Short mmCIF file of C-alpha atoms in Angstrom, two decimals:
data_model
loop_
_atom_site.label_atom_id
_atom_site.label_comp_id
_atom_site.label_asym_id
_atom_site.label_seq_id
_atom_site.Cartn_x
_atom_site.Cartn_y
_atom_site.Cartn_z
CA GLY A 1 21.09 -15.52 16.15
CA LEU A 2 19.20 -17.56 13.77
CA GLU A 3 20.74 -19.61 10.94
CA PRO A 4 19.93 -18.35 7.31
CA ILE A 5 17.58 -20.92 6.13
CA ILE A 6 18.95 -20.62 2.38
CA GLU A 7 21.78 -22.20 3.92
CA GLU A 8 20.41 -24.90 5.81
CA ASN A 9 18.51 -26.00 2.71
CA GLY A 10 21.60 -26.01 0.50
CA GLY A 11 21.49 -22.86 -1.25
CA ARG A 12 17.94 -23.43 -2.74
CA ALA A 13 15.33 -20.86 -1.95
CA VAL A 14 12.34 -22.26 0.22
CA SER A 15 9.83 -23.91 -1.60
CA VAL A 16 7.06 -26.71 -1.05
CA LEU A 17 8.90 -28.70 -4.19
CA ASN A 18 12.06 -29.05 -2.51
CA GLY A 19 10.86 -29.65 1.26
CA GLY A 20 11.96 -26.28 2.70
CA MET A 21 8.40 -24.95 4.12
CA GLY A 22 8.85 -27.04 7.28
CA MET A 23 12.09 -25.02 7.93
CA ILE A 24 9.81 -21.73 8.46
CA SER A 25 8.72 -20.96 11.95
CA PRO A 26 4.91 -21.56 12.63
CA VAL A 27 5.20 -18.14 14.13
CA TYR A 28 6.03 -16.46 10.99
CA TRP A 29 3.23 -18.29 8.98
CA VAL A 30 0.65 -17.19 12.09
CA SER A 31 2.08 -13.58 11.35
CA VAL A 32 1.46 -13.83 7.65
CA VAL A 33 -2.10 -15.23 7.91
CA LEU A 34 -3.01 -12.51 10.50
CA PHE A 35 -1.54 -9.88 8.47
CA ALA A 36 -3.44 -10.91 5.21
CA GLY A 37 -6.92 -11.63 7.40
CA ALA A 38 -6.48 -7.79 8.15
CA VAL A 39 -5.95 -6.47 4.86
CA GLU A 40 -9.09 -8.48 3.58
CA ALA A 41 -10.94 -7.22 6.24
CA LEU A 42 -10.02 -3.74 5.59
CA SER A 43 -11.23 -4.67 1.99
CA GLU A 44 -14.47 -6.04 3.00
CA TYR A 45 -15.19 -3.21 5.18
CA LYS A 46 -14.26 -0.30 2.33
CA LYS A 47 -16.71 -2.60 -0.09
CA GLY A 48 -19.45 -2.27 2.62
CA GLN A 49 -18.98 1.43 2.81
CA ALA A 50 -19.02 1.50 -1.14
CA LYS A 51 -22.29 -0.66 -1.21
CA ALA A 52 -24.02 1.88 1.46
CA ALA A 53 -23.07 4.86 -0.09
CA ASP A 54 -24.16 3.62 -3.74
CA SER A 55 -26.61 0.88 -4.79
CA GLN A 56 -25.08 0.84 -8.30
CA TRP A 57 -21.36 0.85 -6.77
CA MET A 58 -20.34 -2.35 -9.11
CA LEU A 59 -21.68 -0.26 -12.44
CA THR A 60 -20.28 3.26 -10.97
CA GLY A 61 -17.03 1.99 -10.09
CA SER A 62 -17.18 3.72 -6.84
CA TYR A 63 -15.15 0.63 -5.25
CA VAL A 64 -12.37 -0.95 -7.05
CA PRO A 65 -10.88 -4.25 -5.57
CA GLY A 66 -7.61 -4.01 -4.32
CA ASP A 67 -7.54 -0.38 -3.92
CA LEU A 68 -7.21 0.21 -0.26
CA GLY A 69 -5.83 3.65 -0.75
CA PHE A 70 -2.53 2.85 0.20
CA ASP A 71 -0.05 4.57 -2.41
CA PRO A 72 2.59 6.53 -0.70
CA LEU A 73 4.82 7.18 -3.96
CA GLY A 74 1.36 8.29 -5.84
CA LEU A 75 2.33 5.90 -8.75
CA TYR A 76 -1.29 5.38 -9.32
CA THR A 77 -1.48 8.50 -11.20
CA ILE A 78 1.77 8.23 -13.06
CA PHE A 79 -0.46 7.58 -16.37
CA GLY A 80 -2.53 10.47 -15.36
CA LYS A 81 -5.60 11.45 -13.06
CA SER A 82 -7.80 10.64 -15.66
CA GLU A 83 -10.03 7.29 -15.61
CA SER A 84 -7.83 5.90 -18.88
CA GLY A 85 -4.75 6.78 -16.98
CA LYS A 86 -5.86 4.96 -13.91
CA MET A 87 -7.04 1.91 -15.96
CA LEU A 88 -3.89 1.80 -17.86
CA MET A 89 -1.74 1.84 -14.18
CA GLU A 90 -4.04 -1.26 -13.18
CA THR A 91 -3.66 -3.22 -16.05
CA ALA A 92 0.16 -2.73 -15.96
CA GLU A 93 0.22 -3.87 -11.93
CA ILE A 94 -1.94 -6.90 -13.34
CA LYS A 95 0.56 -7.63 -16.01
CA ASN A 96 3.57 -7.34 -13.69
CA GLY A 97 1.92 -9.36 -10.88
CA ARG A 98 1.16 -12.40 -13.39
CA LEU A 99 4.75 -12.04 -14.69
CA ALA A 100 6.22 -12.18 -11.16
CA MET A 101 4.12 -15.54 -10.46
CA LEU A 102 5.19 -16.92 -13.68
CA ALA A 103 8.90 -16.09 -12.94
CA ILE A 104 8.76 -17.32 -9.35
CA THR A 105 6.99 -20.74 -10.32
CA ILE A 106 10.01 -21.31 -12.99
CA TYR A 107 12.43 -20.56 -10.25
CA ALA A 108 10.97 -22.88 -7.90
CA LEU A 109 10.63 -25.77 -10.85
CA GLU A 110 14.37 -24.96 -11.95
CA GLU A 111 15.56 -25.69 -8.14
CA ALA A 112 13.35 -28.71 -7.82
CA ILE A 113 14.17 -30.60 -11.38
CA THR A 114 18.05 -29.74 -11.21
CA LYS A 115 18.48 -30.06 -7.31
CA ASN A 116 20.76 -27.02 -7.65
CA PRO A 117 20.02 -23.37 -6.34
CA VAL A 118 18.59 -20.98 -9.20
CA VAL A 119 21.60 -18.61 -8.37
CA GLN A 120 23.83 -21.31 -9.70
CA ASN A 121 21.78 -22.25 -12.72
CA SER A 122 20.91 -18.74 -14.00
CA ALA A 123 23.95 -16.78 -12.41
CA PHE A 124 23.90 -14.06 -15.20
CA LEU A 125 20.33 -13.09 -13.64
CA PHE A 126 22.01 -12.45 -10.45
CA GLU A 127 24.46 -9.98 -11.57
CA PRO A 128 24.12 -6.06 -11.91
CA PHE A 129 22.35 -5.50 -15.49
CA TRP A 130 25.46 -3.20 -16.36
CA LYS A 131 27.74 -6.22 -15.69
CA THR A 132 25.56 -8.37 -18.45
CA VAL A 133 25.83 -5.93 -20.88
CA GLU A 134 29.58 -5.39 -20.23
CA ASN A 135 30.25 -9.17 -20.76
CA ILE A 136 28.18 -9.48 -24.05
CA MET A 137 29.99 -6.70 -25.62
CA MET A 138 33.59 -7.83 -24.07
CA TYR A 139 33.50 -11.32 -25.05
CA SER A 140 31.30 -11.26 -28.19
CA PRO A 141 33.08 -11.67 -31.61
CA ALA A 142 33.75 -8.42 -33.31
CA PRO A 143 31.02 -7.86 -36.00
CA TYR A 144 32.97 -7.62 -38.95
CA SER A 145 36.10 -10.04 -38.47
CA GLN A 146 37.25 -11.76 -41.10
#
């Protein structure tokens, strides 16, 4: 089988900052670019349909960028089927995406600066949440000890 790339890279996640991107197969990159291109083509097709059906599509909201109708779990309407509920979900998705991008950037910088895997630097983030709470409760000093 294939050797795990993370092990080959000294336990560090593959990133541009640590030179690990060259370890990824070109076949993977070609498939990623083709998949992204297909999603973008579908998005442009849906936008074209919206433009043809509604000349005021930007004002009426008949086309929402990124909404390709893929929601197998029905999460888009979790805050309700009203326009305000959909707007809340869209805002939550944008904020979650921004936070995720910030987190992965910090991980990559942390690995690049310390030359250690992020799993070693921030081990508590890679434990189950209940284990972290248990450690805090078991090993913190008693609140009213004298």
